[in-house]
XYZ file of N, CA and C in Angstrom:
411
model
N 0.867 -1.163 0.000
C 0.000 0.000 0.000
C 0.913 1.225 0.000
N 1.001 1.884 -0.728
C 1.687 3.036 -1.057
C 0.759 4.245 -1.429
N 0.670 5.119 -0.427
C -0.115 6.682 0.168
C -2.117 6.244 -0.242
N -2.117 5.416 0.394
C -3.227 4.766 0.443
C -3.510 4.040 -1.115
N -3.024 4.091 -2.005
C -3.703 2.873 -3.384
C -2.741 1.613 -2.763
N -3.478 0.540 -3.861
C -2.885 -0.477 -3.623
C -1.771 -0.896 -4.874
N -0.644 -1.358 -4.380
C 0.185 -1.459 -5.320
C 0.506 -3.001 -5.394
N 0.091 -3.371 -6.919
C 0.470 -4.989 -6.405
C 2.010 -5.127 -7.076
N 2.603 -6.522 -6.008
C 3.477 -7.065 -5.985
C 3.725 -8.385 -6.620
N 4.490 -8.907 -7.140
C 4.785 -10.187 -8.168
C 5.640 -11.029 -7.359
N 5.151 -12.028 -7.132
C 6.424 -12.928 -7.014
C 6.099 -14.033 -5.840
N 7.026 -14.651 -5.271
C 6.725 -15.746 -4.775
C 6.606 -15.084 -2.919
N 5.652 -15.317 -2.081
C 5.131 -14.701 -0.798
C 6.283 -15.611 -0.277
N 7.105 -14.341 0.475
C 8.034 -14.519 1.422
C 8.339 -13.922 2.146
N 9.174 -14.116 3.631
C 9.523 -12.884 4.640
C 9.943 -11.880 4.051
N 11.407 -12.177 3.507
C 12.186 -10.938 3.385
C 11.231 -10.149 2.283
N 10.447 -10.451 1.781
C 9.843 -9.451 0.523
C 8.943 -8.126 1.629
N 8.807 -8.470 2.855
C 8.070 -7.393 3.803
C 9.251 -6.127 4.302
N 8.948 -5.077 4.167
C 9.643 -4.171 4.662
C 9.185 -3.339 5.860
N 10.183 -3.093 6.730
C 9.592 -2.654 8.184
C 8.731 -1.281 7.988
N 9.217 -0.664 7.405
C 8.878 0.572 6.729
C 7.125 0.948 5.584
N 6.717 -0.373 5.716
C 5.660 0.072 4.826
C 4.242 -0.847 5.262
N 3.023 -0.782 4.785
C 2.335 -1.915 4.446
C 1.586 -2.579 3.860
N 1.277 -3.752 4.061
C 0.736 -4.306 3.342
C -0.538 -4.999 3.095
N -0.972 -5.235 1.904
C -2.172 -5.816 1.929
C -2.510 -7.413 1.464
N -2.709 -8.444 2.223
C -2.994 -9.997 1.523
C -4.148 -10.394 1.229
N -4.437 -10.437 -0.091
C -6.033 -10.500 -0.066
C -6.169 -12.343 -0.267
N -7.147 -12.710 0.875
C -7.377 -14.356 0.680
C -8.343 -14.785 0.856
N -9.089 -14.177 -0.157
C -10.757 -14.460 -0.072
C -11.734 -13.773 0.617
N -12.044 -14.902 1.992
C -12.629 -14.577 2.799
C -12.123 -13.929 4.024
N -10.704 -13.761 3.572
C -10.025 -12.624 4.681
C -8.943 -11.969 3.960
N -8.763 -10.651 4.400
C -7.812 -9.631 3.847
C -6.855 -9.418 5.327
N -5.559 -9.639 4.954
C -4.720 -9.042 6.426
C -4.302 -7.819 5.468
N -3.798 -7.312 6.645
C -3.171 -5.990 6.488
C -1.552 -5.637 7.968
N -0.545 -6.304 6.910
C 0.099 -6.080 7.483
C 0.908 -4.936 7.749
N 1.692 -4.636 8.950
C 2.233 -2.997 9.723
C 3.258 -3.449 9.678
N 4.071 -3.010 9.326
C 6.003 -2.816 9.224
C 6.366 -1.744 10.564
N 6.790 -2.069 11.578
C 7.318 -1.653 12.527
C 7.148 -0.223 13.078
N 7.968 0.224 11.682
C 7.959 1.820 11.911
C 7.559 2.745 10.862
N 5.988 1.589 10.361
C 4.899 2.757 9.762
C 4.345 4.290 10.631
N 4.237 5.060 9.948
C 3.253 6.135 10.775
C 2.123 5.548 10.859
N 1.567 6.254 11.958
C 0.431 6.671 12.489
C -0.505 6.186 10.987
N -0.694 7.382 10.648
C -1.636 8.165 9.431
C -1.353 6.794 8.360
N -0.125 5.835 8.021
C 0.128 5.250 7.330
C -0.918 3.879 7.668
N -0.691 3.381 8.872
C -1.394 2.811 9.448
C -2.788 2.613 9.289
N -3.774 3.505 9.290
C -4.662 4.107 9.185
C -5.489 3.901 7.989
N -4.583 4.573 6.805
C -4.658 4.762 5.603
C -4.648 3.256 5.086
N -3.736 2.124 5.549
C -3.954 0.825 5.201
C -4.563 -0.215 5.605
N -5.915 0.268 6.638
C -7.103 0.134 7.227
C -8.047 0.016 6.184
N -7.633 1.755 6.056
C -9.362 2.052 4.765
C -8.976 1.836 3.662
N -7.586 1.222 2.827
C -7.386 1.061 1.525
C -8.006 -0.811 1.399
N -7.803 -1.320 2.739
C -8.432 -2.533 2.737
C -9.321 -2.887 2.601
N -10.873 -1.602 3.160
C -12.191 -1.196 3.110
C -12.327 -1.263 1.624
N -12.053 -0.193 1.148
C -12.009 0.303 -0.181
C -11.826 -0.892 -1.182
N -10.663 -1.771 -0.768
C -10.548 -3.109 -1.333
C -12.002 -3.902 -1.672
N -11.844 -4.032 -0.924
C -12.871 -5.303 -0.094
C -14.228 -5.068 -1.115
N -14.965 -3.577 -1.286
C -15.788 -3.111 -1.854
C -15.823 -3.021 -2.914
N -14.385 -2.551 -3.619
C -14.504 -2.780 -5.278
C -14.231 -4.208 -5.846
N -14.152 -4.781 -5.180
C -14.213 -6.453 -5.187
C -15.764 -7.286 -4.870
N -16.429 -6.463 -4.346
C -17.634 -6.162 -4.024
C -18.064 -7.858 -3.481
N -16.978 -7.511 -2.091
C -17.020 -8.738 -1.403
C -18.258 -8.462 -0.197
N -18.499 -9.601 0.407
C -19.620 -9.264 1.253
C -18.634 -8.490 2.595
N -19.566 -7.827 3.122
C -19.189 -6.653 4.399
C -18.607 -8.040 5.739
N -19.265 -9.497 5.348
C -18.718 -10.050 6.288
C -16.913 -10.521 6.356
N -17.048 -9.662 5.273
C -15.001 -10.284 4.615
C -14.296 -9.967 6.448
N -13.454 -10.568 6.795
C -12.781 -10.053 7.836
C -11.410 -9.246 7.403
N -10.739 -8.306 8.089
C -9.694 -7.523 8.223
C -9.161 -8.082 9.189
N -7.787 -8.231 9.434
C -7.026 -8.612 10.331
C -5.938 -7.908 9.775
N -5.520 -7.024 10.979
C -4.385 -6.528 11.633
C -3.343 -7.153 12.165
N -2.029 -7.177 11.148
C -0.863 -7.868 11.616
C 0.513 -7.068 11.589
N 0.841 -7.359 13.014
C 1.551 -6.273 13.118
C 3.287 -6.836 13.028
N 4.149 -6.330 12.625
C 5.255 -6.976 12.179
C 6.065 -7.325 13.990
N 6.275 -8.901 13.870
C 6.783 -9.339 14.771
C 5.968 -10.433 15.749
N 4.515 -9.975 15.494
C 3.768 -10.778 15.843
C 2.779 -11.210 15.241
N 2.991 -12.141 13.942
C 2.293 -12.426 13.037
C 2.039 -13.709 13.541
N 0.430 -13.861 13.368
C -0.491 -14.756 13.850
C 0.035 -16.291 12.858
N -0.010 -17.614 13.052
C 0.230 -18.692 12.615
C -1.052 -18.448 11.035
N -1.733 -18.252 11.102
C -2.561 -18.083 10.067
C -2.149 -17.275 8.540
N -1.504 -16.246 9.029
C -0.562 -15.558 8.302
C 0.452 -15.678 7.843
N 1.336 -16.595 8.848
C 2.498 -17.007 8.224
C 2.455 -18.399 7.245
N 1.017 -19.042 7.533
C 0.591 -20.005 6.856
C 0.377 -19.560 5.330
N 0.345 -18.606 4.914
C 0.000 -17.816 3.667
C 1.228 -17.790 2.954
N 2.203 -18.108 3.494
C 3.547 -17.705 2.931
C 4.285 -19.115 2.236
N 4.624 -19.209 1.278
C 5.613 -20.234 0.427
C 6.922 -20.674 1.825
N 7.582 -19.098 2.311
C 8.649 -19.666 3.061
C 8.245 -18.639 4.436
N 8.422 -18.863 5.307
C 8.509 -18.098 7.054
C 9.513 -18.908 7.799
N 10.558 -18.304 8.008
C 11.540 -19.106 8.691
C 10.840 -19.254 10.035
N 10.906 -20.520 10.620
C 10.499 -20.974 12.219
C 11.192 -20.385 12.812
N 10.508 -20.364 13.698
C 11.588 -19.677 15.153
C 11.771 -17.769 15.103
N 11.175 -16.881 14.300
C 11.766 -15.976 13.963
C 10.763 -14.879 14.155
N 9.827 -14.750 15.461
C 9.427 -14.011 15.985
C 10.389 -13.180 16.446
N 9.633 -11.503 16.514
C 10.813 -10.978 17.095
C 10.636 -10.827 18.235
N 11.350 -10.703 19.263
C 11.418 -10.414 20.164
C 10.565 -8.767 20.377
N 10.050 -8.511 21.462
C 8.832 -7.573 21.767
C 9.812 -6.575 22.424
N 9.931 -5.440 21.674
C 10.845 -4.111 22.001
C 10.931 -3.795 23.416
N 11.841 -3.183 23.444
C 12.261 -2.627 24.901
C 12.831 -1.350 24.559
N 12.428 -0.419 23.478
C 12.529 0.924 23.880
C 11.412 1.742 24.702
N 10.211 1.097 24.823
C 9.475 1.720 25.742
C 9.265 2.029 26.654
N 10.102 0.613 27.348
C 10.268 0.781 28.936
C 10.967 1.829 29.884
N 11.565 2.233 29.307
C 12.207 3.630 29.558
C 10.958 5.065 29.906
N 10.254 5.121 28.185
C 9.782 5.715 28.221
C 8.439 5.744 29.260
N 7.875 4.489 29.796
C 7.110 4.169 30.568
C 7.492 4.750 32.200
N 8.608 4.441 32.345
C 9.419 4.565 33.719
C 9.182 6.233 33.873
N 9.646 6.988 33.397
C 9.592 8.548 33.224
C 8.166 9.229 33.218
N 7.157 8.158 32.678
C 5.857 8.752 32.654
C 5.454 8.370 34.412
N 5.472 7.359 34.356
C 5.040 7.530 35.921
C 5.671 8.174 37.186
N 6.923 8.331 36.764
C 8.203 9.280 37.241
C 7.228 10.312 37.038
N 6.790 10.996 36.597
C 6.414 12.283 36.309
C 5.344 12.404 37.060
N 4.350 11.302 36.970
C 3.086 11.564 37.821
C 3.135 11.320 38.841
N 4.170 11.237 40.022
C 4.729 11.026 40.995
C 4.315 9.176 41.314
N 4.393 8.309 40.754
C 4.409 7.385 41.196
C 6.007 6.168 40.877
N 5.830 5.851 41.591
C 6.913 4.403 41.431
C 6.694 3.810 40.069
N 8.312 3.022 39.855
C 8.135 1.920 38.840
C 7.155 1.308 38.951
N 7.036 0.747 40.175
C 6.043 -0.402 40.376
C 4.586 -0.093 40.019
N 4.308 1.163 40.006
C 2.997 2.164 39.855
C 2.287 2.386 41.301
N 3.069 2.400 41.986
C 2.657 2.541 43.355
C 2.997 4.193 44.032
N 2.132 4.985 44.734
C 2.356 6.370 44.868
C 3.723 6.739 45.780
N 4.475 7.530 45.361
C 5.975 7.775 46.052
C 4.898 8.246 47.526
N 5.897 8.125 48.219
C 5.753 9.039 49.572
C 5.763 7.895 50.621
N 5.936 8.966 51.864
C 5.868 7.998 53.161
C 5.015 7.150 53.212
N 5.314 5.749 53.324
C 4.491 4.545 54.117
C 3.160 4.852 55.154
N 2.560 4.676 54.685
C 1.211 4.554 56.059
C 0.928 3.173 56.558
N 1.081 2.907 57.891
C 0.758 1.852 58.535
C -0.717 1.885 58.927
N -1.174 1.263 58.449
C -3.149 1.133 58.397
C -3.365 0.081 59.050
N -3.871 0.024 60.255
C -4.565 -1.025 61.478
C -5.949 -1.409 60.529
N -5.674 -2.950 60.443
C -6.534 -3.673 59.093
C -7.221 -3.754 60.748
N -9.050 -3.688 60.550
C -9.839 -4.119 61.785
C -10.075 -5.694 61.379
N -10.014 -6.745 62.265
C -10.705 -7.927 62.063
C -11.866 -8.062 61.711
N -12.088 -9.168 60.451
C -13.520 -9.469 59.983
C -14.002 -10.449 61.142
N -13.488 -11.228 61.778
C -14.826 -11.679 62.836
C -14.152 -11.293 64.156
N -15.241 -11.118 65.189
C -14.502 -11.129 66.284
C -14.646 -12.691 66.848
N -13.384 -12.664 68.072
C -13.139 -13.840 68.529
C -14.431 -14.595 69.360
N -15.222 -13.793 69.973
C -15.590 -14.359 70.911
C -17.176 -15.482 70.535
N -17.346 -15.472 69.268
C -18.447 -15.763 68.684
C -18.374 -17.836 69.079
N -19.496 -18.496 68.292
C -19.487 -19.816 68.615
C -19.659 -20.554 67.352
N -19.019 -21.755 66.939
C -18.738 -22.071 65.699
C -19.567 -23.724 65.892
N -20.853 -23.485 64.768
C -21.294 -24.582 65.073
C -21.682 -25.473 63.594
């Protein structure tokens, strides 16, 4: 999908033919994925939502067609089933530049890593749910 048309591609369905950078559209009947390359925009994203819509309609498939959203790294077994070659084993690993950015946000709103509120400890006298003196029959 290139600035929302669809641009088709030739050749034999394989990993490396996906680029992190763009996305894409698999049309397979009764389902269309739409795969996300890593570090699509926003708006790009978006745009290869409704070019799938748009698909789907001038194909003048029924409204029950499904869309599925696949996002690069965690492509569903169904998807990779679509492919001639998917090397096994070759999920990616789930980023860790965020965590940073996560740490600082709650840093900011005064709470802990843990998400727990900074500040002095309060010792809170929990009252007992039964008292002792009752009769157990």
């Amino acid at each position: 999908i290139v600035d929302g048309q669809l641009k088709l591609v030739e050749g034999e369905l394989s990993k490396g033919m996906l680029e992190n950078n763009t996305c894409y559209l698999l049309d397979c009947g009764a389902e269309v994925f739409v795969w996300v390359g890593r570090v699509t925009q926003v708006d790009e994203r978006k745009t290869a939502i409704q070019a799938a819509e748009d698909f789907i309609s001038s194909q003048n498939r029924p409204k029950s067609t499904r869309i599925t959203r696949v996002i690069q790294g965690y492509e569903t077994h169904s998807f990779k089933s679509k492919f001639d070659t998917w090397p096994s084993g070759s999920a990616a690993p789930p980023s860790e530049e965020g965590r940073g950015k996560v740490a600082a946000l709650l840093k900011q709103q005064g709470m802990g890593v843990k998400g727990m509120a900074k500040g002095p400890s309060v010792n809170e006298e929990v009252p007992p749910l039964l008292e002792g003196g009752g009769k157990l029959e």
